[in-house]
Every structure is written in C-alpha cells, then in structure tokens.
Amino acid sequence: LIIMFTIPFAMSGVFFALWISSTPLSIIALIGAIMLVGIVTKNGIVLVDYMNLLVERGMNVADAVIAGGKSRLRPVLMTSLTTILGMVPMAMGIGEGSEIWQPMGISVVGGLLFSTFLTLFIVPALYAMLQGRKERKAARKARLLAEEEAFIREQMRKKQSLESGN
C-alpha cells in the first residue's frame, strides 16, 4: 500500500514535467512513465523492506524509520540520480532523431525528481503512521482478548462456586 501510494504522485511529476516543457503526451512519454513506475517501486521496496527488517529485529517504529532512512538514502539516491543523469541528454533532445525520444527523457526525469522526494520523505512518514496504527490495533486486540479471558474465568469461578454450594 505504501509503495503503491507513491506511483500516482510520480505520474503527477511526469505530467508536470511535460507541461513545463510544453511537450505533448505521447506513446513514447507513456513508455517512459511505465519505466518510471519500475524505478519508483524498486526505490520504495528498498526503503520499506529495510524498515520492516529493523522492526522485526525488535527496533521500535520511529527508530526503524530513522535508521532505514539513513541506511537506504544512498542506494535510493544512486538509483535515481544515475537514471536522471542518464536521461538528461535524451530529455534535452541532443542529436539527430532525438525529437522522437525526447518525451521519454522528460517524463522519466520529471517523474524521478518528484518521486525521489516522495520516497525519501513521504514513504517513511506513511510507514510510521501505518505501523503505529497496526501496533495500536494489535494492542487493542490483545486487551480485548485478555478481558474476554478474564470474563470467562470469572464465569467459570461463579459456576464452580454454585456447583460446590449445592
């Protein structure tokens, strides 16, 4: 859910970059957007998977988010920046016949700039919110089970006292 949350926002980066550059939406730009979805998903998975690992190892959610963000900042930035820098010549339209591929470069560069921001800031915040909600739900469920067990024990005790009184 968290990773899927970033994909529509990455698409808004694509459309914003195409709008800024006055480039019409085309099949080539949409191919770039599909390529972008894979990169955005990979970056999100790298971050969320490491935070999940830290939580499973016993770290609390806030510390896991901070440690995960610090630890996975470099891989996320390396993936994004290498792709962005590789697409800049294509986005600039340098070379013969480049007008065909230019929308792809623009869409990937714009989408990655926007989605990298989302991956580094919004994904950890969303993760912390959803994990906190999950922990509160588990604590509430445990409390309800404990109350139910206490009620059953009380009923059993009353039943035994009635039976022993007869």
PDB file of N, CA, C and O in Angstrom, residues 95-127:
ATOM      1  N   GLY A  95      21.104  15.591 -30.606  1.00  0.00           N
ATOM      2  CA  GLY A  95      21.393  14.577 -31.601  1.00  0.00           C
ATOM      3  C   GLY A  95      20.289  14.459 -32.641  1.00  0.00           C
ATOM      4  O   GLY A  95      19.182  14.975 -32.498  1.00  0.00           O
ATOM      5  N   GLU A  96      20.644  13.767 -33.701  1.00  0.00           N
ATOM      6  CA  GLU A  96      19.729  13.603 -34.812  1.00  0.00           C
ATOM      7  C   GLU A  96      18.653  12.573 -34.478  1.00  0.00           C
ATOM      8  O   GLU A  96      18.941  11.512 -33.943  1.00  0.00           O
ATOM      9  N   GLY A  97      17.405  12.890 -34.737  1.00  0.00           N
ATOM     10  CA  GLY A  97      16.297  11.987 -34.463  1.00  0.00           C
ATOM     11  C   GLY A  97      15.883  11.940 -33.005  1.00  0.00           C
ATOM     12  O   GLY A  97      15.073  11.109 -32.610  1.00  0.00           O
ATOM     13  N   SER A  98      16.423  12.831 -32.211  1.00  0.00           N
ATOM     14  CA  SER A  98      16.141  12.785 -30.776  1.00  0.00           C
ATOM     15  C   SER A  98      14.755  13.311 -30.421  1.00  0.00           C
ATOM     16  O   SER A  98      14.273  13.072 -29.316  1.00  0.00           O
ATOM     17  N   GLU A  99      14.113  13.999 -31.349  1.00  0.00           N
ATOM     18  CA  GLU A  99      12.780  14.531 -31.045  1.00  0.00           C
ATOM     19  C   GLU A  99      11.762  13.424 -30.796  1.00  0.00           C
ATOM     20  O   GLU A  99      10.751  13.632 -30.131  1.00  0.00           O
ATOM     21  N   ILE A 100      12.044  12.230 -31.279  1.00  0.00           N
ATOM     22  CA  ILE A 100      11.148  11.108 -31.037  1.00  0.00           C
ATOM     23  C   ILE A 100      11.259  10.647 -29.585  1.00  0.00           C
ATOM     24  O   ILE A 100      10.259  10.352 -28.942  1.00  0.00           O
ATOM     25  N   TRP A 101      12.471  10.589 -29.052  1.00  0.00           N
ATOM     26  CA  TRP A 101      12.726  10.046 -27.726  1.00  0.00           C
ATOM     27  C   TRP A 101      12.713  11.104 -26.622  1.00  0.00           C
ATOM     28  O   TRP A 101      12.737  10.755 -25.443  1.00  0.00           O
ATOM     29  N   GLN A 102      12.678  12.364 -26.997  1.00  0.00           N
ATOM     30  CA  GLN A 102      12.719  13.438 -26.003  1.00  0.00           C
ATOM     31  C   GLN A 102      11.583  13.361 -24.971  1.00  0.00           C
ATOM     32  O   GLN A 102      11.826  13.543 -23.784  1.00  0.00           O
ATOM     33  N   PRO A 103      10.333  13.069 -25.345  1.00  0.00           N
ATOM     34  CA  PRO A 103       9.271  12.962 -24.319  1.00  0.00           C
ATOM     35  C   PRO A 103       9.538  11.890 -23.275  1.00  0.00           C
ATOM     36  O   PRO A 103       9.183  12.053 -22.108  1.00  0.00           O
ATOM     37  N   MET A 104      10.199  10.806 -23.672  1.00  0.00           N
ATOM     38  CA  MET A 104      10.536   9.768 -22.706  1.00  0.00           C
ATOM     39  C   MET A 104      11.522  10.312 -21.682  1.00  0.00           C
ATOM     40  O   MET A 104      11.361  10.111 -20.471  1.00  0.00           O
ATOM     41  N   GLY A 105      12.541  10.987 -22.136  1.00  0.00           N
ATOM     42  CA  GLY A 105      13.529  11.559 -21.224  1.00  0.00           C
ATOM     43  C   GLY A 105      12.911  12.571 -20.282  1.00  0.00           C
ATOM     44  O   GLY A 105      13.182  12.573 -19.080  1.00  0.00           O
ATOM     45  N   ILE A 106      12.047  13.421 -20.813  1.00  0.00           N
ATOM     46  CA  ILE A 106      11.396  14.436 -19.983  1.00  0.00           C
ATOM     47  C   ILE A 106      10.501  13.788 -18.940  1.00  0.00           C
ATOM     48  O   ILE A 106      10.512  14.171 -17.762  1.00  0.00           O
ATOM     49  N   SER A 107       9.739  12.792 -19.342  1.00  0.00           N
ATOM     50  CA  SER A 107       8.825  12.156 -18.390  1.00  0.00           C
ATOM     51  C   SER A 107       9.580  11.405 -17.308  1.00  0.00           C
ATOM     52  O   SER A 107       9.207  11.463 -16.127  1.00  0.00           O
ATOM     53  N   VAL A 108      10.656  10.735 -17.652  1.00  0.00           N
ATOM     54  CA  VAL A 108      11.421   9.987 -16.652  1.00  0.00           C
ATOM     55  C   VAL A 108      12.137  10.947 -15.702  1.00  0.00           C
ATOM     56  O   VAL A 108      12.106  10.759 -14.479  1.00  0.00           O
ATOM     57  N   VAL A 109      12.748  11.989 -16.233  1.00  0.00           N
ATOM     58  CA  VAL A 109      13.465  12.942 -15.380  1.00  0.00           C
ATOM     59  C   VAL A 109      12.487  13.639 -14.433  1.00  0.00           C
ATOM     60  O   VAL A 109      12.718  13.717 -13.223  1.00  0.00           O
ATOM     61  N   GLY A 110      11.390  14.153 -14.952  1.00  0.00           N
ATOM     62  CA  GLY A 110      10.410  14.837 -14.106  1.00  0.00           C
ATOM     63  C   GLY A 110       9.786  13.917 -13.074  1.00  0.00           C
ATOM     64  O   GLY A 110       9.658  14.280 -11.901  1.00  0.00           O
ATOM     65  N   GLY A 111       9.420  12.740 -13.486  1.00  0.00           N
ATOM     66  CA  GLY A 111       8.809  11.787 -12.569  1.00  0.00           C
ATOM     67  C   GLY A 111       9.780  11.320 -11.488  1.00  0.00           C
ATOM     68  O   GLY A 111       9.406  11.180 -10.332  1.00  0.00           O
ATOM     69  N   LEU A 112      11.032  11.087 -11.864  1.00  0.00           N
ATOM     70  CA  LEU A 112      12.011  10.637 -10.871  1.00  0.00           C
ATOM     71  C   LEU A 112      12.380  11.733  -9.885  1.00  0.00           C
ATOM     72  O   LEU A 112      12.596  11.451  -8.706  1.00  0.00           O
ATOM     73  N   LEU A 113      12.474  12.953 -10.337  1.00  0.00           N
ATOM     74  CA  LEU A 113      12.748  14.044  -9.406  1.00  0.00           C
ATOM     75  C   LEU A 113      11.656  14.124  -8.344  1.00  0.00           C
ATOM     76  O   LEU A 113      11.932  14.243  -7.147  1.00  0.00           O
ATOM     77  N   PHE A 114      10.427  14.042  -8.797  1.00  0.00           N
ATOM     78  CA  PHE A 114       9.288  14.140  -7.872  1.00  0.00           C
ATOM     79  C   PHE A 114       9.182  12.898  -6.986  1.00  0.00           C
ATOM     80  O   PHE A 114       8.981  12.998  -5.781  1.00  0.00           O
ATOM     81  N   SER A 115       9.336  11.737  -7.573  1.00  0.00           N
ATOM     82  CA  SER A 115       9.159  10.503  -6.804  1.00  0.00           C
ATOM     83  C   SER A 115      10.310  10.244  -5.839  1.00  0.00           C
ATOM     84  O   SER A 115      10.110   9.597  -4.816  1.00  0.00           O
ATOM     85  N   THR A 116      11.501  10.727  -6.142  1.00  0.00           N
ATOM     86  CA  THR A 116      12.604  10.573  -5.196  1.00  0.00           C
ATOM     87  C   THR A 116      12.311  11.347  -3.925  1.00  0.00           C
ATOM     88  O   THR A 116      12.534  10.855  -2.813  1.00  0.00           O
ATOM     89  N   PHE A 117      11.786  12.539  -4.078  1.00  0.00           N
ATOM     90  CA  PHE A 117      11.357  13.322  -2.918  1.00  0.00           C
ATOM     91  C   PHE A 117      10.308  12.549  -2.117  1.00  0.00           C
ATOM     92  O   PHE A 117      10.396  12.443  -0.900  1.00  0.00           O
ATOM     93  N   LEU A 118       9.330  11.995  -2.822  1.00  0.00           N
ATOM     94  CA  LEU A 118       8.289  11.229  -2.137  1.00  0.00           C
ATOM     95  C   LEU A 118       8.860  10.012  -1.426  1.00  0.00           C
ATOM     96  O   LEU A 118       8.480   9.700  -0.295  1.00  0.00           O
ATOM     97  N   THR A 119       9.762   9.312  -2.085  1.00  0.00           N
ATOM     98  CA  THR A 119      10.327   8.103  -1.497  1.00  0.00           C
ATOM     99  C   THR A 119      11.112   8.417  -0.234  1.00  0.00           C
ATOM    100  O   THR A 119      11.050   7.669   0.736  1.00  0.00           O
ATOM    101  N   LEU A 120      11.820   9.527  -0.237  1.00  0.00           N
ATOM    102  CA  LEU A 120      12.678   9.839   0.902  1.00  0.00           C
ATOM    103  C   LEU A 120      11.948  10.501   2.065  1.00  0.00           C
ATOM    104  O   LEU A 120      12.410  10.428   3.201  1.00  0.00           O
ATOM    105  N   PHE A 121      10.823  11.148   1.803  1.00  0.00           N
ATOM    106  CA  PHE A 121      10.136  11.868   2.877  1.00  0.00           C
ATOM    107  C   PHE A 121       8.737  11.336   3.174  1.00  0.00           C
ATOM    108  O   PHE A 121       8.385  11.114   4.328  1.00  0.00           O
ATOM    109  N   ILE A 122       7.941  11.122   2.161  1.00  0.00           N
ATOM    110  CA  ILE A 122       6.549  10.732   2.367  1.00  0.00           C
ATOM    111  C   ILE A 122       6.432   9.245   2.730  1.00  0.00           C
ATOM    112  O   ILE A 122       5.657   8.884   3.604  1.00  0.00           O
ATOM    113  N   VAL A 123       7.201   8.391   2.086  1.00  0.00           N
ATOM    114  CA  VAL A 123       7.125   6.947   2.366  1.00  0.00           C
ATOM    115  C   VAL A 123       7.473   6.636   3.821  1.00  0.00           C
ATOM    116  O   VAL A 123       6.731   5.904   4.481  1.00  0.00           O
ATOM    117  N   PRO A 124       8.564   7.185   4.387  1.00  0.00           N
ATOM    118  CA  PRO A 124       8.817   6.906   5.808  1.00  0.00           C
ATOM    119  C   PRO A 124       7.719   7.438   6.734  1.00  0.00           C
ATOM    120  O   PRO A 124       7.362   6.775   7.714  1.00  0.00           O
ATOM    121  N   ALA A 125       7.173   8.603   6.407  1.00  0.00           N
ATOM    122  CA  ALA A 125       6.090   9.146   7.240  1.00  0.00           C
ATOM    123  C   ALA A 125       4.855   8.253   7.167  1.00  0.00           C
ATOM    124  O   ALA A 125       4.231   7.948   8.189  1.00  0.00           O
ATOM    125  N   LEU A 126       4.505   7.809   5.975  1.00  0.00           N
ATOM    126  CA  LEU A 126       3.367   6.903   5.805  1.00  0.00           C
ATOM    127  C   LEU A 126       3.618   5.576   6.514  1.00  0.00           C
ATOM    128  O   LEU A 126       2.713   5.015   7.138  1.00  0.00           O
ATOM    129  N   TYR A 127       4.846   5.090   6.411  1.00  0.00           N
ATOM    130  CA  TYR A 127       5.200   3.828   7.067  1.00  0.00           C
ATOM    131  C   TYR A 127       5.007   3.947   8.576  1.00  0.00           C
ATOM    132  O   TYR A 127       4.436   3.061   9.208  1.00  0.00           O
TER     133      TYR A 127
END
